[in-house]
């Protein structure tokens, strides 16, 4: 038996070596000294918590063992990006304490849209830090970095600042657009939403151009998730008509809109590549990766995609994760499930860490990107 195991081990090893040997990739791994991220709650690592009311426990309990400003039990895709690039997790730009920006900053806030919205966060949770504001904040961050760097006298004064020359070597990541769709679903019909997309995507393209004009070259752009697969879409929905949901329980029409948005985003990225001749822009099909998980839950070891780990959801009573409420006169708390690692949905809107990890494992190795290369090769223009 020992020989058998040895033989199998040898066989596997030699096979790995032989595959590696014939791999055509000659390009060395990119070294990104920093990541600057722009987005919404899918990648917020503390912005909304710092600016408004902290996100409470049990958020963060799985990995950080305390609330971490993230809408998740643990890590987000942006955290797995940092891990993959051997960089520390990104501090939120809006966080005022305990931050370190040596290897980047995160401008994302939960509820952010690409287009500035005419409403306050206290109405529908739309963040005042829309993408144009995030870019203004980045520009200010960059200008102040340069100034503080020049003024610094001792090395320790520089240790938590980015190195100014490294802005042009950084990876710029985007994950935004989902809330533009949610505002659209609230205020517009489907034709109007479709008509609004070119303007929304031009504003995203302008954000990329702004960074490019200042020397940024490497961009990693996530498309939008399958909107209709968020369990929250089914709250208070009675008598769901035939054909309204797909076989996994997702709202079809909303996914059609998200898919249309992504198609136009991909076209806009292709155009951006011609407009910005020195930029390496990777389009990342997060939608397809998430949908691949949602349509394969059993095989991948997850529960039904419409099940929610955290919160109190009984009949028409919905108490949000981490909140207190009442049901039939009884106090109830929106607590977490026993086994978050088997859930796709953490709180009915946001993905649980295990699902983020599953998706990150696939998008970061190039399985769902255009061009189809891993994030560690995202500095090459194809
Ligand atoms: C902004 O909100 C006000 C008040 O609801 C409304 O009258 C106005 O048309 C809105 N403007 C835009 C650009 O949506
Ligand atoms: C939920 O609804 C079902 C069916 O109407 C009912 O039997 C059950 O008691 C309800 N549960 C709660 C906690 O209200
Ligand atoms: C990426 O990783 C996933 C999960 O381990 C694997 O199934 C897939 O084949 C990998 N893709 C590439 C291009 O390496």
mmCIF file with all atom_site columns, N, CA, C and O in Angstrom, residues 2-32:
data_model
loop_
_atom_site.group_PDB
_atom_site.id
_atom_site.type_symbol
_atom_site.label_atom_id
_atom_site.label_alt_id
_atom_site.label_comp_id
_atom_site.label_asym_id
_atom_site.label_entity_id
_atom_site.label_seq_id
_atom_site.pdbx_PDB_ins_code
_atom_site.Cartn_x
_atom_site.Cartn_y
_atom_site.Cartn_z
_atom_site.occupancy
_atom_site.B_iso_or_equiv
_atom_site.pdbx_formal_charge
_atom_site.auth_seq_id
_atom_site.auth_comp_id
_atom_site.auth_asym_id
_atom_site.auth_atom_id
_atom_site.pdbx_PDB_model_num
ATOM 1   N N  . UNK A 1 2  ? 1.952 1.182  0.846   1.00 0.00 ? 2  UNK A N  1
ATOM 2   C CA . UNK A 1 2  ? 2.876 2.324  0.898   1.00 0.00 ? 2  UNK A CA 1
ATOM 3   C C  . UNK A 1 2  ? 3.443 2.645  -0.470  1.00 0.00 ? 2  UNK A C  1
ATOM 4   O O  . UNK A 1 2  ? 3.501 3.803  -0.868  1.00 0.00 ? 2  UNK A O  1
ATOM 5   N N  . UNK A 1 3  ? 3.785 1.626  -1.192  1.00 0.00 ? 3  UNK A N  1
ATOM 6   C CA . UNK A 1 3  ? 4.354 1.841  -2.533  1.00 0.00 ? 3  UNK A CA 1
ATOM 7   C C  . UNK A 1 3  ? 3.311 2.461  -3.465  1.00 0.00 ? 3  UNK A C  1
ATOM 8   O O  . UNK A 1 3  ? 3.597 3.360  -4.231  1.00 0.00 ? 3  UNK A O  1
ATOM 9   N N  . UNK A 1 4  ? 2.065 1.960  -3.319  1.00 0.00 ? 4  UNK A N  1
ATOM 10  C CA . UNK A 1 4  ? 0.978 2.498  -4.134  1.00 0.00 ? 4  UNK A CA 1
ATOM 11  C C  . UNK A 1 4  ? 0.816 3.999  -3.928  1.00 0.00 ? 4  UNK A C  1
ATOM 12  O O  . UNK A 1 4  ? 0.752 4.760  -4.882  1.00 0.00 ? 4  UNK A O  1
ATOM 13  N N  . UNK A 1 5  ? 0.789 4.400  -2.637  1.00 0.00 ? 5  UNK A N  1
ATOM 14  C CA . UNK A 1 5  ? 0.628 5.825  -2.318  1.00 0.00 ? 5  UNK A CA 1
ATOM 15  C C  . UNK A 1 5  ? 1.787 6.622  -2.892  1.00 0.00 ? 5  UNK A C  1
ATOM 16  O O  . UNK A 1 5  ? 1.616 7.668  -3.514  1.00 0.00 ? 5  UNK A O  1
ATOM 17  N N  . UNK A 1 6  ? 3.002 6.061  -2.693  1.00 0.00 ? 6  UNK A N  1
ATOM 18  C CA . UNK A 1 6  ? 4.193 6.726  -3.217  1.00 0.00 ? 6  UNK A CA 1
ATOM 19  C C  . UNK A 1 6  ? 4.101 6.904  -4.729  1.00 0.00 ? 6  UNK A C  1
ATOM 20  O O  . UNK A 1 6  ? 4.386 7.961  -5.272  1.00 0.00 ? 6  UNK A O  1
ATOM 21  N N  . UNK A 1 7  ? 3.644 5.832  -5.368  1.00 0.00 ? 7  UNK A N  1
ATOM 22  C CA . UNK A 1 7  ? 3.568 5.856  -6.818  1.00 0.00 ? 7  UNK A CA 1
ATOM 23  C C  . UNK A 1 7  ? 2.575 6.921  -7.294  1.00 0.00 ? 7  UNK A C  1
ATOM 24  O O  . UNK A 1 7  ? 2.881 7.726  -8.161  1.00 0.00 ? 7  UNK A O  1
ATOM 25  N N  . UNK A 1 8  ? 1.383 6.923  -6.614  1.00 0.00 ? 8  UNK A N  1
ATOM 26  C CA . UNK A 1 8  ? 0.377 7.916  -6.973  1.00 0.00 ? 8  UNK A CA 1
ATOM 27  C C  . UNK A 1 8  ? 0.935 9.324  -6.743  1.00 0.00 ? 8  UNK A C  1
ATOM 28  O O  . UNK A 1 8  ? 0.815 10.210 -7.569  1.00 0.00 ? 8  UNK A O  1
ATOM 29  N N  . UNK A 1 9  ? 1.600 9.475  -5.574  1.00 0.00 ? 9  UNK A N  1
ATOM 30  C CA . UNK A 1 9  ? 2.191 10.783 -5.246  1.00 0.00 ? 9  UNK A CA 1
ATOM 31  C C  . UNK A 1 9  ? 3.184 11.207 -6.313  1.00 0.00 ? 9  UNK A C  1
ATOM 32  O O  . UNK A 1 9  ? 3.148 12.343 -6.785  1.00 0.00 ? 9  UNK A O  1
ATOM 33  N N  . UNK A 1 10 ? 4.017 10.262 -6.723  1.00 0.00 ? 10 UNK A N  1
ATOM 34  C CA . UNK A 1 10 ? 5.019 10.587 -7.731  1.00 0.00 ? 10 UNK A CA 1
ATOM 35  C C  . UNK A 1 10 ? 4.362 10.968 -9.055  1.00 0.00 ? 10 UNK A C  1
ATOM 36  O O  . UNK A 1 10 ? 4.724 11.934 -9.701  1.00 0.00 ? 10 UNK A O  1
ATOM 37  N N  . UNK A 1 11 ? 3.324 10.205 -9.374  1.00 0.00 ? 11 UNK A N  1
ATOM 38  C CA . UNK A 1 11 ? 2.627 10.453 -10.624 1.00 0.00 ? 11 UNK A CA 1
ATOM 39  C C  . UNK A 1 11 ? 2.034 11.862 -10.647 1.00 0.00 ? 11 UNK A C  1
ATOM 40  O O  . UNK A 1 11 ? 2.199 12.610 -11.602 1.00 0.00 ? 11 UNK A O  1
ATOM 41  N N  . UNK A 1 12 ? 1.362 12.243 -9.521  1.00 0.00 ? 12 UNK A N  1
ATOM 42  C CA . UNK A 1 12 ? 0.745 13.576 -9.442  1.00 0.00 ? 12 UNK A CA 1
ATOM 43  C C  . UNK A 1 12 ? 1.804 14.660 -9.574  1.00 0.00 ? 12 UNK A C  1
ATOM 44  O O  . UNK A 1 12 ? 1.657 15.617 -10.301 1.00 0.00 ? 12 UNK A O  1
ATOM 45  N N  . UNK A 1 13 ? 2.900 14.452 -8.837  1.00 0.00 ? 13 UNK A N  1
ATOM 46  C CA . UNK A 1 13 ? 3.965 15.446 -8.823  1.00 0.00 ? 13 UNK A CA 1
ATOM 47  C C  . UNK A 1 13 ? 4.548 15.628 -10.220 1.00 0.00 ? 13 UNK A C  1
ATOM 48  O O  . UNK A 1 13 ? 4.659 16.741 -10.724 1.00 0.00 ? 13 UNK A O  1
ATOM 49  N N  . UNK A 1 14 ? 4.846 14.519 -10.854 1.00 0.00 ? 14 UNK A N  1
ATOM 50  C CA . UNK A 1 14 ? 5.465 14.641 -12.167 1.00 0.00 ? 14 UNK A CA 1
ATOM 51  C C  . UNK A 1 14 ? 4.499 15.266 -13.164 1.00 0.00 ? 14 UNK A C  1
ATOM 52  O O  . UNK A 1 14 ? 4.889 16.000 -14.053 1.00 0.00 ? 14 UNK A O  1
ATOM 53  N N  . UNK A 1 15 ? 3.203 14.996 -12.955 1.00 0.00 ? 15 UNK A N  1
ATOM 54  C CA . UNK A 1 15 ? 2.231 15.568 -13.862 1.00 0.00 ? 15 UNK A CA 1
ATOM 55  C C  . UNK A 1 15 ? 2.156 17.080 -13.689 1.00 0.00 ? 15 UNK A C  1
ATOM 56  O O  . UNK A 1 15 ? 2.126 17.821 -14.656 1.00 0.00 ? 15 UNK A O  1
ATOM 57  N N  . UNK A 1 16 ? 2.159 17.531 -12.422 1.00 0.00 ? 16 UNK A N  1
ATOM 58  C CA . UNK A 1 16 ? 2.142 18.975 -12.164 1.00 0.00 ? 16 UNK A CA 1
ATOM 59  C C  . UNK A 1 16 ? 3.343 19.630 -12.832 1.00 0.00 ? 16 UNK A C  1
ATOM 60  O O  . UNK A 1 16 ? 3.238 20.640 -13.509 1.00 0.00 ? 16 UNK A O  1
ATOM 61  N N  . UNK A 1 17 ? 4.490 18.975 -12.661 1.00 0.00 ? 17 UNK A N  1
ATOM 62  C CA . UNK A 1 17 ? 5.716 19.535 -13.233 1.00 0.00 ? 17 UNK A CA 1
ATOM 63  C C  . UNK A 1 17 ? 5.613 19.597 -14.754 1.00 0.00 ? 17 UNK A C  1
ATOM 64  O O  . UNK A 1 17 ? 5.928 20.610 -15.368 1.00 0.00 ? 17 UNK A O  1
ATOM 65  N N  . UNK A 1 18 ? 5.061 18.516 -15.331 1.00 0.00 ? 18 UNK A N  1
ATOM 66  C CA . UNK A 1 18 ? 5.029 18.503 -16.789 1.00 0.00 ? 18 UNK A CA 1
ATOM 67  C C  . UNK A 1 18 ? 4.059 19.547 -17.332 1.00 0.00 ? 18 UNK A C  1
ATOM 68  O O  . UNK A 1 18 ? 4.346 20.223 -18.302 1.00 0.00 ? 18 UNK A O  1
ATOM 69  N N  . UNK A 1 19 ? 2.919 19.736 -16.622 1.00 0.00 ? 19 UNK A N  1
ATOM 70  C CA . UNK A 1 19 ? 1.963 20.762 -17.075 1.00 0.00 ? 19 UNK A CA 1
ATOM 71  C C  . UNK A 1 19 ? 2.610 22.142 -16.989 1.00 0.00 ? 19 UNK A C  1
ATOM 72  O O  . UNK A 1 19 ? 2.537 22.946 -17.892 1.00 0.00 ? 19 UNK A O  1
ATOM 73  N N  . UNK A 1 20 ? 3.278 22.374 -15.859 1.00 0.00 ? 20 UNK A N  1
ATOM 74  C CA . UNK A 1 20 ? 3.950 23.664 -15.677 1.00 0.00 ? 20 UNK A CA 1
ATOM 75  C C  . UNK A 1 20 ? 4.963 23.900 -16.791 1.00 0.00 ? 20 UNK A C  1
ATOM 76  O O  . UNK A 1 20 ? 5.089 24.996 -17.312 1.00 0.00 ? 20 UNK A O  1
ATOM 77  N N  . UNK A 1 21 ? 5.667 22.819 -17.138 1.00 0.00 ? 21 UNK A N  1
ATOM 78  C CA . UNK A 1 21 ? 6.722 22.941 -18.134 1.00 0.00 ? 21 UNK A CA 1
ATOM 79  C C  . UNK A 1 21 ? 6.219 23.410 -19.488 1.00 0.00 ? 21 UNK A C  1
ATOM 80  O O  . UNK A 1 21 ? 6.899 24.179 -20.152 1.00 0.00 ? 21 UNK A O  1
ATOM 81  N N  . UNK A 1 22 ? 5.008 22.987 -19.867 1.00 0.00 ? 22 UNK A N  1
ATOM 82  C CA . UNK A 1 22 ? 4.530 23.357 -21.198 1.00 0.00 ? 22 UNK A CA 1
ATOM 83  C C  . UNK A 1 22 ? 3.645 24.616 -21.177 1.00 0.00 ? 22 UNK A C  1
ATOM 84  O O  . UNK A 1 22 ? 3.130 25.027 -22.180 1.00 0.00 ? 22 UNK A O  1
ATOM 85  N N  . UNK A 1 23 ? 3.471 25.213 -19.985 1.00 0.00 ? 23 UNK A N  1
ATOM 86  C CA . UNK A 1 23 ? 2.626 26.402 -19.895 1.00 0.00 ? 23 UNK A CA 1
ATOM 87  C C  . UNK A 1 23 ? 3.200 27.522 -20.774 1.00 0.00 ? 23 UNK A C  1
ATOM 88  O O  . UNK A 1 23 ? 4.391 27.819 -20.707 1.00 0.00 ? 23 UNK A O  1
ATOM 89  N N  . UNK A 1 24 ? 2.356 28.133 -21.595 1.00 0.00 ? 24 UNK A N  1
ATOM 90  C CA . UNK A 1 24 ? 2.866 29.130 -22.519 1.00 0.00 ? 24 UNK A CA 1
ATOM 91  C C  . UNK A 1 24 ? 3.168 30.487 -21.870 1.00 0.00 ? 24 UNK A C  1
ATOM 92  O O  . UNK A 1 24 ? 3.858 31.301 -22.437 1.00 0.00 ? 24 UNK A O  1
ATOM 93  N N  . UNK A 1 25 ? 2.630 30.705 -20.643 1.00 0.00 ? 25 UNK A N  1
ATOM 94  C CA . UNK A 1 25 ? 2.769 32.026 -20.016 1.00 0.00 ? 25 UNK A CA 1
ATOM 95  C C  . UNK A 1 25 ? 4.226 32.349 -19.713 1.00 0.00 ? 25 UNK A C  1
ATOM 96  O O  . UNK A 1 25 ? 4.824 31.792 -18.820 1.00 0.00 ? 25 UNK A O  1
ATOM 97  N N  . UNK A 1 26 ? 4.780 33.263 -20.467 1.00 0.00 ? 26 UNK A N  1
ATOM 98  C CA . UNK A 1 26 ? 6.167 33.643 -20.233 1.00 0.00 ? 26 UNK A CA 1
ATOM 99  C C  . UNK A 1 26 ? 6.243 34.885 -19.347 1.00 0.00 ? 26 UNK A C  1
ATOM 100 O O  . UNK A 1 26 ? 7.254 35.137 -18.711 1.00 0.00 ? 26 UNK A O  1
ATOM 101 N N  . UNK A 1 27 ? 5.148 35.660 -19.308 1.00 0.00 ? 27 UNK A N  1
ATOM 102 C CA . UNK A 1 27 ? 5.165 36.923 -18.580 1.00 0.00 ? 27 UNK A CA 1
ATOM 103 C C  . UNK A 1 27 ? 5.331 36.699 -17.093 1.00 0.00 ? 27 UNK A C  1
ATOM 104 O O  . UNK A 1 27 ? 4.647 35.868 -16.513 1.00 0.00 ? 27 UNK A O  1
ATOM 105 N N  . UNK A 1 28 ? 6.266 37.429 -16.480 1.00 0.00 ? 28 UNK A N  1
ATOM 106 C CA . UNK A 1 28 ? 6.401 37.296 -15.030 1.00 0.00 ? 28 UNK A CA 1
ATOM 107 C C  . UNK A 1 28 ? 5.180 37.882 -14.317 1.00 0.00 ? 28 UNK A C  1
ATOM 108 O O  . UNK A 1 28 ? 4.427 38.669 -14.888 1.00 0.00 ? 28 UNK A O  1
ATOM 109 N N  . UNK A 1 29 ? 5.027 37.461 -13.065 1.00 0.00 ? 29 UNK A N  1
ATOM 110 C CA . UNK A 1 29 ? 3.927 37.955 -12.242 1.00 0.00 ? 29 UNK A CA 1
ATOM 111 C C  . UNK A 1 29 ? 4.051 39.470 -12.047 1.00 0.00 ? 29 UNK A C  1
ATOM 112 O O  . UNK A 1 29 ? 5.146 39.989 -11.866 1.00 0.00 ? 29 UNK A O  1
ATOM 113 N N  . UNK A 1 30 ? 2.928 40.163 -12.128 1.00 0.00 ? 30 UNK A N  1
ATOM 114 C CA . UNK A 1 30 ? 2.938 41.620 -11.914 1.00 0.00 ? 30 UNK A CA 1
ATOM 115 C C  . UNK A 1 30 ? 3.163 41.909 -10.429 1.00 0.00 ? 30 UNK A C  1
ATOM 116 O O  . UNK A 1 30 ? 2.668 41.167 -9.587  1.00 0.00 ? 30 UNK A O  1
ATOM 117 N N  . UNK A 1 31 ? 3.873 42.963 -10.142 1.00 0.00 ? 31 UNK A N  1
ATOM 118 C CA . UNK A 1 31 ? 3.961 43.370 -8.742  1.00 0.00 ? 31 UNK A CA 1
ATOM 119 C C  . UNK A 1 31 ? 3.170 44.660 -8.556  1.00 0.00 ? 31 UNK A C  1
ATOM 120 O O  . UNK A 1 31 ? 3.617 45.730 -8.968  1.00 0.00 ? 31 UNK A O  1
ATOM 121 N N  . UNK A 1 32 ? 2.008 44.523 -7.974  1.00 0.00 ? 32 UNK A N  1
ATOM 122 C CA . UNK A 1 32 ? 1.204 45.697 -7.653  1.00 0.00 ? 32 UNK A CA 1
ATOM 123 C C  . UNK A 1 32 ? 1.546 46.117 -6.225  1.00 0.00 ? 32 UNK A C  1
ATOM 124 O O  . UNK A 1 32 ? 1.291 45.363 -5.287  1.00 0.00 ? 32 UNK A O  1
#
